[in-house]
Each structure stands twice: as C-alpha cells, then as structure tokens.
Coordinates of C-alpha atoms in Angstrom, one line a residue:
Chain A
X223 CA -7.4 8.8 8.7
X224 CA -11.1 8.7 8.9
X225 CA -10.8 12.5 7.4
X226 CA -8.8 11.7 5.0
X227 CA -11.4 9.0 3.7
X228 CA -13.7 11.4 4.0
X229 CA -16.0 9.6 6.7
X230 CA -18.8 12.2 9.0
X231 CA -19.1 11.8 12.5
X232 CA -22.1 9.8 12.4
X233 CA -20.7 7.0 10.0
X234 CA -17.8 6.6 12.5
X235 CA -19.9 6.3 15.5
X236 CA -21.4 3.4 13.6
X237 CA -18.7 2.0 12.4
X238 CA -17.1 2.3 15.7
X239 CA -20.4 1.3 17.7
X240 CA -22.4 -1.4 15.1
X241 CA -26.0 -1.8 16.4
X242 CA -28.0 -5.1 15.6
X243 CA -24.6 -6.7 15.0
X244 CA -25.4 -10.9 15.1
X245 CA -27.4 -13.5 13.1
X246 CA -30.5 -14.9 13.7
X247 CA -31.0 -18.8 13.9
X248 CA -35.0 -18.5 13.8
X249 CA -35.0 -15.4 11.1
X250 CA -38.7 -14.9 9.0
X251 CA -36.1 -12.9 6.7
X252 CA -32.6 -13.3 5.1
X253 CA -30.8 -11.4 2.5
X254 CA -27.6 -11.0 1.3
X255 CA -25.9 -9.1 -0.8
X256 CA -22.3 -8.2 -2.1
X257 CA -19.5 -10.0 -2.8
X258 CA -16.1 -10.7 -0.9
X259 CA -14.0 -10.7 -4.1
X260 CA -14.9 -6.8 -4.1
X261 CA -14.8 -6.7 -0.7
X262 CA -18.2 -6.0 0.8
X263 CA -20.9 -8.7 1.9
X264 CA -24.0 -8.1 3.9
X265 CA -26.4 -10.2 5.2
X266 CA -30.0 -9.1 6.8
X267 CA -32.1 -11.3 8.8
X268 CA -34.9 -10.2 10.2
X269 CA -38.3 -11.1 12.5
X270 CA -41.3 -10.0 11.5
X271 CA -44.4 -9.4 13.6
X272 CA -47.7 -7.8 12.7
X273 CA -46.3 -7.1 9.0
X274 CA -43.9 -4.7 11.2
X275 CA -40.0 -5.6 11.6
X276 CA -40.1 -6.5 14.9
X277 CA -36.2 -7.3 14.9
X278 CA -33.4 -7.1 13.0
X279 CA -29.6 -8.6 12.6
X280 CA -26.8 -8.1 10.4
X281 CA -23.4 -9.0 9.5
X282 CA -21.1 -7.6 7.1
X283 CA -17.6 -7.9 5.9
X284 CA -16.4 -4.4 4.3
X285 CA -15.0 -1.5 4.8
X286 CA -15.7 1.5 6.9
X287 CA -18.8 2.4 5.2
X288 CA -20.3 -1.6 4.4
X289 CA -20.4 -1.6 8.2
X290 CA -22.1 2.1 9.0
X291 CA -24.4 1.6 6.3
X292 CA -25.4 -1.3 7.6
X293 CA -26.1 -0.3 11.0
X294 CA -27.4 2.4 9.9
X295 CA -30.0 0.5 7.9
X296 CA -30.7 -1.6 10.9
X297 CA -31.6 1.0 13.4
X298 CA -34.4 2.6 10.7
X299 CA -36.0 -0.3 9.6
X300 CA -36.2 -1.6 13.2
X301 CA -40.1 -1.4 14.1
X302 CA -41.2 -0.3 10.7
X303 CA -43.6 -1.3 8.5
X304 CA -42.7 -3.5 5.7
X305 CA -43.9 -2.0 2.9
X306 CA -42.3 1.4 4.4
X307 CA -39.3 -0.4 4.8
X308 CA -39.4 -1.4 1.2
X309 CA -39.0 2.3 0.6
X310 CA -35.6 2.6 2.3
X311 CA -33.1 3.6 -0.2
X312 CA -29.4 3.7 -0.5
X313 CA -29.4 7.3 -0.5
X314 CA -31.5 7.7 3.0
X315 CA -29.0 6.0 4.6
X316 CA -26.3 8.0 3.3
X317 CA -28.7 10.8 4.1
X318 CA -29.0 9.5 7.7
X319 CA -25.1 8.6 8.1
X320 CA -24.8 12.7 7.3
X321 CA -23.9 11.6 3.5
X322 CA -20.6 9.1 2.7
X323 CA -17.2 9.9 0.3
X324 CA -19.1 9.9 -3.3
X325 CA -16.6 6.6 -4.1
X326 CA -18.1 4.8 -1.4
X327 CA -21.9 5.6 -2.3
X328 CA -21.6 2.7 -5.7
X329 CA -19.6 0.7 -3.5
X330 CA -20.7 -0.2 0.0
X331 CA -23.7 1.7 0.4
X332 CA -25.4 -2.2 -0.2
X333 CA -27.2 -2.3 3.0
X334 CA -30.6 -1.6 1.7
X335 CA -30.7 -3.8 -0.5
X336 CA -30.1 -6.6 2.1
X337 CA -33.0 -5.0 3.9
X338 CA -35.1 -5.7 1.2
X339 CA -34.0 -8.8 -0.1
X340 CA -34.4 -9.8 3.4
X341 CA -38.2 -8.6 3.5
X342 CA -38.6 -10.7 0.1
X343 CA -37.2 -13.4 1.4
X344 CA -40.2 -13.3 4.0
X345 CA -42.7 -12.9 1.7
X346 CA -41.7 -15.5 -0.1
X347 CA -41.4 -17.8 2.6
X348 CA -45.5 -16.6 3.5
X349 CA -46.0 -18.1 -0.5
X350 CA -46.9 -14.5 -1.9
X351 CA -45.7 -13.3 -5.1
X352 CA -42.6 -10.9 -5.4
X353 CA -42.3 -8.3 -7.6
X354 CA -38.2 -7.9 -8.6
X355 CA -36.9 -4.2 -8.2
X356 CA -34.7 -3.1 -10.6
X357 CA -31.3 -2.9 -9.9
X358 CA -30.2 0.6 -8.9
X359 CA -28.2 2.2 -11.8
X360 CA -24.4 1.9 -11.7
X361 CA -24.0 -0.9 -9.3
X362 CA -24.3 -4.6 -9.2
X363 CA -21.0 -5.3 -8.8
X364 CA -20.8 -8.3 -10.9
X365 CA -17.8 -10.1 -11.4
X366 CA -16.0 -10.9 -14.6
X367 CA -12.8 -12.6 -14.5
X368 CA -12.6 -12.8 -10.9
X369 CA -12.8 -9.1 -11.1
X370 CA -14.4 -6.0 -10.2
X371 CA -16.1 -3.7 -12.7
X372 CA -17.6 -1.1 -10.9
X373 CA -16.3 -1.4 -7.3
Chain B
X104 CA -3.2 8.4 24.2
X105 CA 0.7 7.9 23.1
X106 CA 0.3 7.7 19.1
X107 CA 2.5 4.7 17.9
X108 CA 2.7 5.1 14.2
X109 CA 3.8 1.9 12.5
X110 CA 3.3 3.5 8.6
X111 CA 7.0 3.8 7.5
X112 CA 6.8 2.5 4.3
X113 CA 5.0 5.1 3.4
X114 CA 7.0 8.0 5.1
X115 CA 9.4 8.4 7.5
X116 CA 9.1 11.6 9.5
X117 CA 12.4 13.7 9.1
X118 CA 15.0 12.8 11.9
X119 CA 15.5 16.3 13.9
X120 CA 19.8 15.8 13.5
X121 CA 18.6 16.0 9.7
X122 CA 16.2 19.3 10.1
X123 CA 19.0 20.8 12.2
X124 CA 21.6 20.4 9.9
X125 CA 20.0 20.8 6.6
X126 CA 17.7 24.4 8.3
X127 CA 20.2 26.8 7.2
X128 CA 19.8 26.1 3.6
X129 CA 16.1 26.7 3.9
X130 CA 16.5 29.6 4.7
X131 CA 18.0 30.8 1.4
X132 CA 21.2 32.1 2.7
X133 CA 23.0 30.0 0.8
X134 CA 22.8 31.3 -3.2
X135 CA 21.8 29.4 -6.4
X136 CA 24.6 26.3 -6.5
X137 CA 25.4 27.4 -10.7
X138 CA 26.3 30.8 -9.3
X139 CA 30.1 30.9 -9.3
X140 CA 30.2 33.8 -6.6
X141 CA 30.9 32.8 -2.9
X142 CA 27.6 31.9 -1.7
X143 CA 27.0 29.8 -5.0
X144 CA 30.4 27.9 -3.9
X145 CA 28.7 27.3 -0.2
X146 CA 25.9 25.9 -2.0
X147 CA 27.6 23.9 -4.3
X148 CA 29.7 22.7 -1.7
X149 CA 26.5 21.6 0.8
X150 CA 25.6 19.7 -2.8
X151 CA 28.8 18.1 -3.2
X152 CA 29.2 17.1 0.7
X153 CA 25.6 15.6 0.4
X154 CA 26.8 13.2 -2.8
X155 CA 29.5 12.0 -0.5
X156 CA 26.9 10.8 2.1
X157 CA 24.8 9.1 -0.8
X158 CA 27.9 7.7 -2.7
X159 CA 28.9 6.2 0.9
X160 CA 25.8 4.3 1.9
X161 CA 25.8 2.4 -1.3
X162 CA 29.3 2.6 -1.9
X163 CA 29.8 3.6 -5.1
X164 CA 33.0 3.7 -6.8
X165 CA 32.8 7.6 -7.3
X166 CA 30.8 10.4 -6.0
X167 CA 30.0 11.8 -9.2
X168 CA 28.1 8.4 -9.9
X169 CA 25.1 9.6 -7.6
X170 CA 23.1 12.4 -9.1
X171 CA 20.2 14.2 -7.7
X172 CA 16.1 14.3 -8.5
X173 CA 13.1 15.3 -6.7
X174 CA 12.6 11.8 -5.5
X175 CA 12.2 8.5 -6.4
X176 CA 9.4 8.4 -8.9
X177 CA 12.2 10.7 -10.7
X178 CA 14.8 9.0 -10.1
X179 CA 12.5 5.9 -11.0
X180 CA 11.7 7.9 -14.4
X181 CA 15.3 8.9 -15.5
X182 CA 16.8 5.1 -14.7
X183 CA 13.8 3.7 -17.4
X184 CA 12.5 5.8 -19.6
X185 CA 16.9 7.5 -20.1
X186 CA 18.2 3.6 -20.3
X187 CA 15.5 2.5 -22.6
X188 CA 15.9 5.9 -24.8
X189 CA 19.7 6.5 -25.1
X190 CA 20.0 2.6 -26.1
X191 CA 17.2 2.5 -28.2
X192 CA 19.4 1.5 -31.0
X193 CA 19.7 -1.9 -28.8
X194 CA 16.3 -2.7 -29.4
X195 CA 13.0 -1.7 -27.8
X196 CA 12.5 -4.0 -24.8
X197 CA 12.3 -3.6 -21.2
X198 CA 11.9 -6.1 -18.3
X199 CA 10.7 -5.8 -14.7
X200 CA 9.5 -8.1 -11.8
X201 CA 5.2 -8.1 -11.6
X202 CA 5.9 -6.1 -7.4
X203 CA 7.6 -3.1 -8.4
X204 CA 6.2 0.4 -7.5
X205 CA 4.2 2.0 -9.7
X206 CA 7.0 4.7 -10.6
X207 CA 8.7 1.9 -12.2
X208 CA 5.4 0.1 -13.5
X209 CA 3.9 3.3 -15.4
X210 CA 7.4 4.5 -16.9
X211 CA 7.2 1.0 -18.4
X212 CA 3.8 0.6 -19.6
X213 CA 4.6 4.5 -20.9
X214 CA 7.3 2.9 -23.1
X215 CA 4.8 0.7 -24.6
X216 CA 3.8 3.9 -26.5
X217 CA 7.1 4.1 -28.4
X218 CA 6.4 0.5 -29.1
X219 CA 8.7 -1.0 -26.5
X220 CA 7.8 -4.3 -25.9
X221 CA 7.4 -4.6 -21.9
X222 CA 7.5 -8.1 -19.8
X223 CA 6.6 -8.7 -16.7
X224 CA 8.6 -11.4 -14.1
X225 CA 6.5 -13.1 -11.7
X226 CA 7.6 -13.7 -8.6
X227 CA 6.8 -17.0 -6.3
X228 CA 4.0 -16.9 -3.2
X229 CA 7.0 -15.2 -0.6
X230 CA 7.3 -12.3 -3.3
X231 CA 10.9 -13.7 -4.5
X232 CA 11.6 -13.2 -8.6
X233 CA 11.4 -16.2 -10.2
X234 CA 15.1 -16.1 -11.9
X235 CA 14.0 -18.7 -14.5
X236 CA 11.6 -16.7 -15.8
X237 CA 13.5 -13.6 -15.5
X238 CA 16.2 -15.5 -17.8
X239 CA 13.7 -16.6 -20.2
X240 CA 12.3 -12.7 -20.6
X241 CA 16.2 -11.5 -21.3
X242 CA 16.9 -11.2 -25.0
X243 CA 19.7 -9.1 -26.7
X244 CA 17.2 -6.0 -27.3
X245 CA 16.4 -5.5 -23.4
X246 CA 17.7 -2.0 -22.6
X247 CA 16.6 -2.3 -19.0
X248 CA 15.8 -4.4 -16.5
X249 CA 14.5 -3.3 -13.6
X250 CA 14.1 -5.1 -10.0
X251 CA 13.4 -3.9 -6.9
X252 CA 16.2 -4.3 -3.9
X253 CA 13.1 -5.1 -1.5
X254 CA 9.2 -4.8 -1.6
X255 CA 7.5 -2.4 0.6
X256 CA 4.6 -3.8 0.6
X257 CA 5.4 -7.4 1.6
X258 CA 9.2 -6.4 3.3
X259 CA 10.8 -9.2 0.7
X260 CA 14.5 -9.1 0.0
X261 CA 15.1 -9.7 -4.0
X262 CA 18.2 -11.9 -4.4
X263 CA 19.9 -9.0 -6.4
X264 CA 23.7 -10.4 -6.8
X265 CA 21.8 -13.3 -8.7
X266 CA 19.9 -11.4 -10.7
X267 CA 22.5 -9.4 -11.6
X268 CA 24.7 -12.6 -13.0
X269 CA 21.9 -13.4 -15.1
X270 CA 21.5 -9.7 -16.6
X271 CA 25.0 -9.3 -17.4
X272 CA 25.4 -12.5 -19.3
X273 CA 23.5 -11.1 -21.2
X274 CA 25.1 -8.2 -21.2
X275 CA 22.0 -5.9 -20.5
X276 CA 22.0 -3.2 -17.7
X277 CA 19.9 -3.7 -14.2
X278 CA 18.4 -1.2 -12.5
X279 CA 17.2 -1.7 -9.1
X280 CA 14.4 0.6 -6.9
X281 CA 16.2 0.6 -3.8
X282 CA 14.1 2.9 -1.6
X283 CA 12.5 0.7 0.5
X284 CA 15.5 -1.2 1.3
X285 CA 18.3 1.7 1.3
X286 CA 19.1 2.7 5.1
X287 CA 17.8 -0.3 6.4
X288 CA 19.8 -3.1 4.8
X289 CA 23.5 -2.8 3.5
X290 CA 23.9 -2.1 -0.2
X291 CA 27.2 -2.4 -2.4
X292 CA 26.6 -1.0 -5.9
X293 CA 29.6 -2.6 -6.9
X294 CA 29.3 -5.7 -5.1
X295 CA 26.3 -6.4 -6.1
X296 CA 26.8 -5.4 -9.8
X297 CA 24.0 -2.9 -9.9
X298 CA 24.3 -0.2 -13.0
X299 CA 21.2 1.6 -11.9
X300 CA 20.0 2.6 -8.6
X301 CA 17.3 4.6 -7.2
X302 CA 17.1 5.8 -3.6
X303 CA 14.7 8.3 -1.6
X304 CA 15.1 10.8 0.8
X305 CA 12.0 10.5 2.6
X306 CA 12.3 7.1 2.7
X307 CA 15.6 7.3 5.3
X308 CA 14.7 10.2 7.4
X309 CA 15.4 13.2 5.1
X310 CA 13.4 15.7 3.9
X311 CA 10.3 15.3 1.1
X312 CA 12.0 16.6 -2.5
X313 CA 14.9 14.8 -3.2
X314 CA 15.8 11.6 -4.4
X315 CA 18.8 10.3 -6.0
X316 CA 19.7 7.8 -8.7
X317 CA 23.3 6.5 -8.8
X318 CA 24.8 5.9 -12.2
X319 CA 27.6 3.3 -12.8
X320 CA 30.5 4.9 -14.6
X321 CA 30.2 3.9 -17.8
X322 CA 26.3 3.4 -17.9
X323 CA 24.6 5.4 -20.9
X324 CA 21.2 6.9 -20.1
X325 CA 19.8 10.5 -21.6
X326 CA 17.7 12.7 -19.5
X327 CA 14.1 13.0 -19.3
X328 CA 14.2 16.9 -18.0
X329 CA 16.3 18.8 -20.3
X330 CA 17.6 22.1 -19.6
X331 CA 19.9 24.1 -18.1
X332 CA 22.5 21.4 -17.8
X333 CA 22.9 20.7 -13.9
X334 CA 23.7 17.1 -12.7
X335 CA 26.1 16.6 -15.5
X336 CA 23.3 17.6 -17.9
X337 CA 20.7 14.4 -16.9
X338 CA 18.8 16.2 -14.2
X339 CA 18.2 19.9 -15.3
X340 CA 16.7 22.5 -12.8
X341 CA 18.2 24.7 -10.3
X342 CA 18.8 22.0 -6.8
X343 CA 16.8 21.9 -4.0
X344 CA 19.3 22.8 -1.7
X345 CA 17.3 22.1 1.7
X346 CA 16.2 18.4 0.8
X347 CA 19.3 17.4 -0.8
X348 CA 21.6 18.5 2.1
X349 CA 18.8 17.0 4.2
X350 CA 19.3 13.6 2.2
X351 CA 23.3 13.4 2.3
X352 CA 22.5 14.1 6.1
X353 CA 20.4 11.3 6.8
X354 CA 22.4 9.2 4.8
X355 CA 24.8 9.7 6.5
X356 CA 23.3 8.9 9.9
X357 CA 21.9 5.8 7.8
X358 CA 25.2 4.3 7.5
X359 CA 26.4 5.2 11.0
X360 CA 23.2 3.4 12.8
X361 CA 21.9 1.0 10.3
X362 CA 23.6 -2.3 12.3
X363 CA 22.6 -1.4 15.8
X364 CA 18.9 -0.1 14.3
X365 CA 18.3 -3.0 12.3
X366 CA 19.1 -5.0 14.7
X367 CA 17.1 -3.3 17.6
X368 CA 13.6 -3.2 14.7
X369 CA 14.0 -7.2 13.5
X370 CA 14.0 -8.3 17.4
X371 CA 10.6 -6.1 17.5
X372 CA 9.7 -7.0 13.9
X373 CA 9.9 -10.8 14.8
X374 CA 8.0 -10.3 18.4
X375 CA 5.3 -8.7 16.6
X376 CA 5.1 -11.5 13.8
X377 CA 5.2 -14.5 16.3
X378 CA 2.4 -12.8 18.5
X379 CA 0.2 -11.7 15.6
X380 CA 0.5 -14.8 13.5
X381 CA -1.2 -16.3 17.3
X382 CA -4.6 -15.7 15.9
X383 CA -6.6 -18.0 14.1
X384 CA -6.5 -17.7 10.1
X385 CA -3.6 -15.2 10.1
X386 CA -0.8 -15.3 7.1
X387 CA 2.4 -13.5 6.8
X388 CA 2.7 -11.8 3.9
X389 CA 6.3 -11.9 1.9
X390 CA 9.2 -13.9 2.8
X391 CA 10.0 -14.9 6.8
X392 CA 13.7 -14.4 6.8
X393 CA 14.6 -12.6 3.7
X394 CA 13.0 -9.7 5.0
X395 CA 13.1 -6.1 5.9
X396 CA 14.4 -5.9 9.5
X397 CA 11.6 -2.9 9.9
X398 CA 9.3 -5.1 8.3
X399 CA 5.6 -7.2 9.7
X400 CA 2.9 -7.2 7.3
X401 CA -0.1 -10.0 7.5
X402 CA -3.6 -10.4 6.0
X403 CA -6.3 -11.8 8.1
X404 CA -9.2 -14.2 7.0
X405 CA -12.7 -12.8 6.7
X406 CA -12.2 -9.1 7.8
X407 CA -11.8 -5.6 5.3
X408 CA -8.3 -4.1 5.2
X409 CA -9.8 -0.7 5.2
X410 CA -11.7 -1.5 8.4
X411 CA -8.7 -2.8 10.3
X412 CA -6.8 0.9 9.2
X413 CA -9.9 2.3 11.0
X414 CA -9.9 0.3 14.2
X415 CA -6.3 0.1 14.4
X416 CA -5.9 3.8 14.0
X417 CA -8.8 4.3 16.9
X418 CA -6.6 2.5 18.9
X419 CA -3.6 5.3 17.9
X420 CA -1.6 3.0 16.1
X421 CA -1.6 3.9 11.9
X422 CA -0.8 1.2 10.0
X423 CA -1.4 0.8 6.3
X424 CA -3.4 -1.8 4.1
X425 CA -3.1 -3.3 0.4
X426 CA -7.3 -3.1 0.4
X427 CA -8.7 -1.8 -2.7
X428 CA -11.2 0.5 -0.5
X429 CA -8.0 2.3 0.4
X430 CA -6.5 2.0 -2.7
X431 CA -7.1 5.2 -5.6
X432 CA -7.6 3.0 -8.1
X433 CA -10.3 0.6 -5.4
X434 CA -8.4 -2.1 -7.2
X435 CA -6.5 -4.6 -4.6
X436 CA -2.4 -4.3 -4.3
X437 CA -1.3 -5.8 -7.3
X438 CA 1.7 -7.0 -5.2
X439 CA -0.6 -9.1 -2.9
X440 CA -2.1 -10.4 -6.4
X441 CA 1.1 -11.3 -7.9
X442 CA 2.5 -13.3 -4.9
X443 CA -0.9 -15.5 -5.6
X444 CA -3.7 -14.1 -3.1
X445 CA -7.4 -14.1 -4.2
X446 CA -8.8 -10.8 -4.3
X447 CA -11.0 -11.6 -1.0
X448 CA -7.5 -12.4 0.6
X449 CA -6.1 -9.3 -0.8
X450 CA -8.8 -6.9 0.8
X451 CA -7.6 -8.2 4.2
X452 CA -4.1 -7.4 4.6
X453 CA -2.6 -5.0 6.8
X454 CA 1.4 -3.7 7.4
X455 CA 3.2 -2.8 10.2
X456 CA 6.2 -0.7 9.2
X457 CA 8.8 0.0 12.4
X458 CA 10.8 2.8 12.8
X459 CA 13.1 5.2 14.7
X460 CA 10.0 6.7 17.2
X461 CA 8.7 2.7 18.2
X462 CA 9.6 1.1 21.3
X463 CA 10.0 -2.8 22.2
X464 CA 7.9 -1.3 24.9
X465 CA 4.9 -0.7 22.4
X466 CA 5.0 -4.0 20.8
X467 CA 2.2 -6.0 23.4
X468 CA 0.1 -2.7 23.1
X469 CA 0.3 -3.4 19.4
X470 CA -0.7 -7.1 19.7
X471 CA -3.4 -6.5 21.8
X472 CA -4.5 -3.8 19.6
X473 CA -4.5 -6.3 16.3
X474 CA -5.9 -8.7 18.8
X475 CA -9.1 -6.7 19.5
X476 CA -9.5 -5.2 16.3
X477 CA -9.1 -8.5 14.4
X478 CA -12.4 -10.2 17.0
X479 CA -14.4 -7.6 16.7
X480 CA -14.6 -7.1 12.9
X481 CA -14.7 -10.8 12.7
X482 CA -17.7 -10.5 15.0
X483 CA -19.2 -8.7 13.0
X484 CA -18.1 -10.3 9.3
X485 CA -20.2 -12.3 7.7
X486 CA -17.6 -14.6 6.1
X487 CA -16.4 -17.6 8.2
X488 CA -19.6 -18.1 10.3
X489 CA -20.2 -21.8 8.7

C-alpha cells in the first residue's frame, strides 16, 4: 500500500515513528495550519532559547504524508536558528523525506508553514513587528462551500 | 506475519475450485464459441453451462435472460445508457439513488449530454433510499431507474421489493447494481420484480473480465458495443471464455455455500462491530441489521482515513477507507456525504470487508489492531485535545 501511494522509505519511517509528537503547555511559539474539512491540520509549538529553537512539539491530523512532513519539519528546525528556520521550505522537507507523491506535495506538505507561523507567533508575543510571507503558490486550501478547492 | 486481508469489496481473490475448473479454457484449447466446428461447440457449451450458474443464483425465469460483459461497469453501461436509448421515445429521464457506484453515476451524468434530465434520490443517515422521494422523482418519461441491491461502501441493504412496487406503478423499468450484494445475500429477479440486473465476477470469487447483466424477458434495451452480433446482438465481441466459465463456476459455488458462509461472516462481522464500536467516538457507518453479512465499516473521530490504511496495513491487515487522500479524485466518498457526514467525518472512515480466507480466530487480532492504530493516531491528532 505505501508503494502504491507512492510513499519513500524515509516518509514511512516517520510516519511510522513521529518524532516531537506532543503539545506544549508553556510554548514561546504556536502555529497552526490546515483545515480538518480537507483533512490535514497541524499545529507547531515551540521553545525558544538564545533566538535558537531549543524545543519543538507537534500534532497533526492527516494523512500519511501531514504526519511525515511534520516530523520531518520537527527534527530540522530542532536547535536552529530562527531566522534559519524561517528559511525552511515545503520543498526541503520533501527533499529531506527523499521527495513525496507530486499530489501530496499541494496537499499535506503544510508543516513548514506551522513552523513558521509558530516562530511568528513568538515574535509577536516578544512585541516585534512581523512581516507576512506570501502564501506559496497553488495552495491555501481555502474552503468555499464547505469544500475543498485545491486539496 | 499471517496477512489477514479484510478489502473484499474491492476484490475477492479467485477461489482455487474456480481457477481449476475454468484453467482449461485459458489455455485456448477450446476454439472461438461463433465457430460452428467441434471445438467452437465445446466453447459455446462452457458459455451456455456458465449462464445456467448465473441464471440460478438469481433465479431467473430463463437462461437466455443473463447475458455476458467484461464486468460490471459494462454491465452497468449497457443496463443505462441501452434502457435510456432504446426507450428514448418514452422521454429523456433517468433516476438513481445519490450511493450508487460510479459505473452507474457517470453513465448517468453521460446522458445529461443527450439532454436527459438526471435525478438523484437521497437516501436517510443508515444509507436506506428514501422511497418518498424516489416516488416524487418518477414521472412517465423515466426510462430507468436505477438502485443498488446493497452499498459497498456502507454494507446497506436497499429495500428493493419496495422500490420495485413504486417503479412499476408507474410502469417504468428498475435496474439494480447487484455486485456487491450478489453471492452473499439471496436474490430472486422475479421475486423481487427486478427488470435489470447487474452482477460481477470478481466480486463472487471468479476471475477479473466478466460480468453479467440479466435481462427480464420482455425488457427493451439496445447495445452500447455494436458488432458482430454475440449475446443475442447487445454484447458484441468474441467471449472471454476463461472468466466467463470462471464466473458461472463461482456462481455456482455461490449458491451452494451462501447460507452456511453468510452465516459463518455475520457472527464475525457483528464481533468485530461490538468490539470496535468499544472505543471512544467510534460510529458505524450504514445500517446495523440491514446489512451485508460480510460487512463492518466505521469512521473514527479526529484521526485521517488514509493514515489508519497505513497503520492498519503495518499491522498486515488491508482494509480500505472512503478518505479523499485515498480517493483519485482527493474528494471524500460521496457515499459517506450523502448519508449526512461532514467532510472531517468523512476523511475518517475505514471498512472491513470479510471473506472466504478470514478466520473467527483473526477477529481479536483485528480489534487489537484498530485498537492500537486508532490511540496512536489520536495521540498524535491535533483534533479532540480540548
């Protein structure tokens, strides 16, 4: 089955074997993204230290691929910087996971963007101004009619 | 690990009584069945002995009713778009319930080209046709109507005798998809005034590449393949000897075992529901009793249907999901929509399908297998922390 879907090694082994799973009750950092009407929602929370990410959580409801990415996400931000983990983009982790089916790349591949709303979300707690990324192209996932465009 | 595959909906593997009995005819020795020779006559007669077998497990009132396709979507094809066609001088509308398989669903909306008008039926929150509505939809210019025996998605059982009264009132013919429920539950044609029926090989047992659809005598429909003339001239193309031997095989062994099976699967079918339906924020999915006796299908609060597939299949146990991120179209079951399920409900659904290979032994592996996948993807969900 995971074949068939088109999953690597390396996503299964996350998917499998989550790292970071859990929440966080004294998190500097929350984000969440997605949307359980299309079937993915992630959440980030993280602890910052020394402008590094000292520690990070997630959760995520989703498919195969919500959950790897997000793991995924999770074990490379872990100790960075947060302006390098800013950087992180949904295509690195794909990269990292050894790539992902191309229908799951516009779909699940969200965890980065929790990461970073989850590093805004600390900055704006600290009271400094945040700049709003554009939205990667081709996915937002927005919801008309209780349904889903793009997913 | 022993593999304990629980995904016959979706196929079931061919019976080895079948593949011994129907090998020979792979094989080629056995002529083209239009050849008038000897070994066209053996053919021909492995074709004839097959429609018997078909004819009997549905009991039509002739064998000559049953004629054979590639499959079901065929079979699915020829019932719609050759009722709708050949009676187009009726008028230009078709009916079916909102669950039906997409082979009936698309053959529909096709008709919408030639400017049939096409209704859907819905159907209540167990998945059961809601005959008021299916009454209101009826109108003298109907051509066909089509309803499925039972869902293979949610394991409902259509009230079919019913909705047959209230189509031939109005004097309009029914047709009825009958490949999830053929094999498994008892069908009369003629009892339960059916004029159209559609049934699959691969669906009892038999080989991949055939199907059947039985015809009532009497009932007008044109082709949608024409040809060279075989199957009384509404299925043209030279007969696929192996499956369809293969099909009047296991239909055959169908019949013969259908009471003790069913009876043997619904014992495990309702163990498994009862111990899965334990765990917190777990729904059945279709009807409770009028149900497939092969059938178990759920959806679980807060967790992704493609990630319980995953886990579950780990585990060595394949089940199948109505998810959209196992879905081609990444749209959820529209079956799981029409029986009333928000899309976030829909996405966590999953379906056990028994068959022949399970065990009542394999059942508590099962449960504890759903019970371990379902805690830790909810451990790991972000939905219903609060």
């Amino acid at each position: 089955m995971a074949q068939q879907i088109g999953y690597s090694k390396k996503v299964m082994e996350h998917f499998m074997n989550p790292k970071n799973v859990g929440t966080m009750d004294d998190a500097d950092g929350h984000g969440k993204v997605g949307n359980p009407v299309c079937g993915d929602l992630m959440e980030i929370f993280i602890k910052v230290k020394d402008d590094k990410i000292e520690d990070i959580r997630f959760q995520t409801f989703g498919c195969g691929s919500a959950i790897a990415t997000s793991s995924m996400v999770s074990e490379m931000a872990k100790g960075m910087r947060l302006d390098e983990a800013m950087r992180i983009t949904r295509n690195d982790v794909a990269n990292e996971l050894d790539g992902l089916p191309p229908v799951k790349m516009h779909c699940s591949n969200l965890a980065a963007d929790a990461l970073h709303e989850a590093i805004k979300d600390y900055k704006r707690k600290k009271g400094e101004i945040v700049e709003e990324e554009e939205k990667p192209a081709g996915h937002t996932c927005e919801h008309n009619h209780n349904h889903c465009d793009t997913c | 690990m022993e593999r304990i595959f629980l995904d016959h909906a979706s196929v079931t593997p061919v019976d080895a009584r079948v593949l011994r009995f129907a090998e020979p005819y792979l094989a080629g020795g056995y002529g083209n069945p239009s050849s008038l020779h000897s070994v066209g006559l053996e053919a021909r007669r492995a074709i004839e002995d097959a429609r018997v077998n078909v004819a009997a497990l549905i009991n039509a009132e002739k064998e000559k009713t049953i004629l054979f396709t590639s499959g079901a979507t065929e079979a699915n094809n020829l019932a719609i778009k050759g009722a709708a066609l050949r009676n187009i001088g009726k008028g230009k509308k078709v009916v079916s319930s909102a669950i039906e398989h997409m082979s009936v669903l698309n053959p529909m909306k096709d008709l919408q080209k030639n400017e049939f008008e096409f209704t859907t039926v819905p159907v209540d929150s167990s998945g059961i046709v809601d005959l008021e509505k299916l009454e209101d939809s009826l109108t003298k210019e109907t051509s066909v109507t089509s309803i499925m025996y039972a869902n293979n998605e949610i394991g409902t059982i259509e009230p079919i005798r019913e909705i047959s009264e209230i189509v031939h009132e109005k004097g309009l013919y029914l047709h009825v998809d009958a490949t999830a429920a053929a094999g498994r539950i008892p069908i009369d044609v003629q009892a339960d005034g059916i004029d159209l029926l559609t049934l699959s090989s691969n669906d009892m047992y038999g080989p991949q590449g055939a199907g059947a659809l039985y015809v009532k005598t009497g009932v007008r429909i044109q082709p949608v393949l024409p040809g060279g003339g075989q199957e009384r001239g509404l299925r043209s193309g030279t007969e696929n000897i192996f499956a369809i031997a293969g099909m009047g095989e296991a239909a055959r062994i169908a019949r013969e075992e259908m009471g003790a099976e069913s009876a043997r699967l619904s014992e495990m079918r309702d163990n498994l529901i009862e111990e899965i339906l334990k765990i917190e924020e777990t729904y059945l999915t279709g009807h409770r009793t009028k149900r497939l006796p092969h059938h178990a299908s759920f959806r679980f609060s807060h967790i992704e249907g493609e990630s319980i597939l995953l886990l579950m299949d780990a585990q060595g146990i394949q089940v199948s999901t109505g998810s959209a991120c196992s879905s081609k179209t990444l749209e959820p079951s529209h079956v799981l929509l029409a029986i009333g399920l928000k899309h976030e409900e829909a996405h966590g659904s999953m379906v056990l399908t028994l068959g022949r290979s399970n065990t009542v032994e394999q059942v508590s592996r099962v449960v504890d297998a759903v019970n371990e996948m379902v805690d830790k993807l909810r451990k790991i969900s972000s939905l219903g922390k609060e």
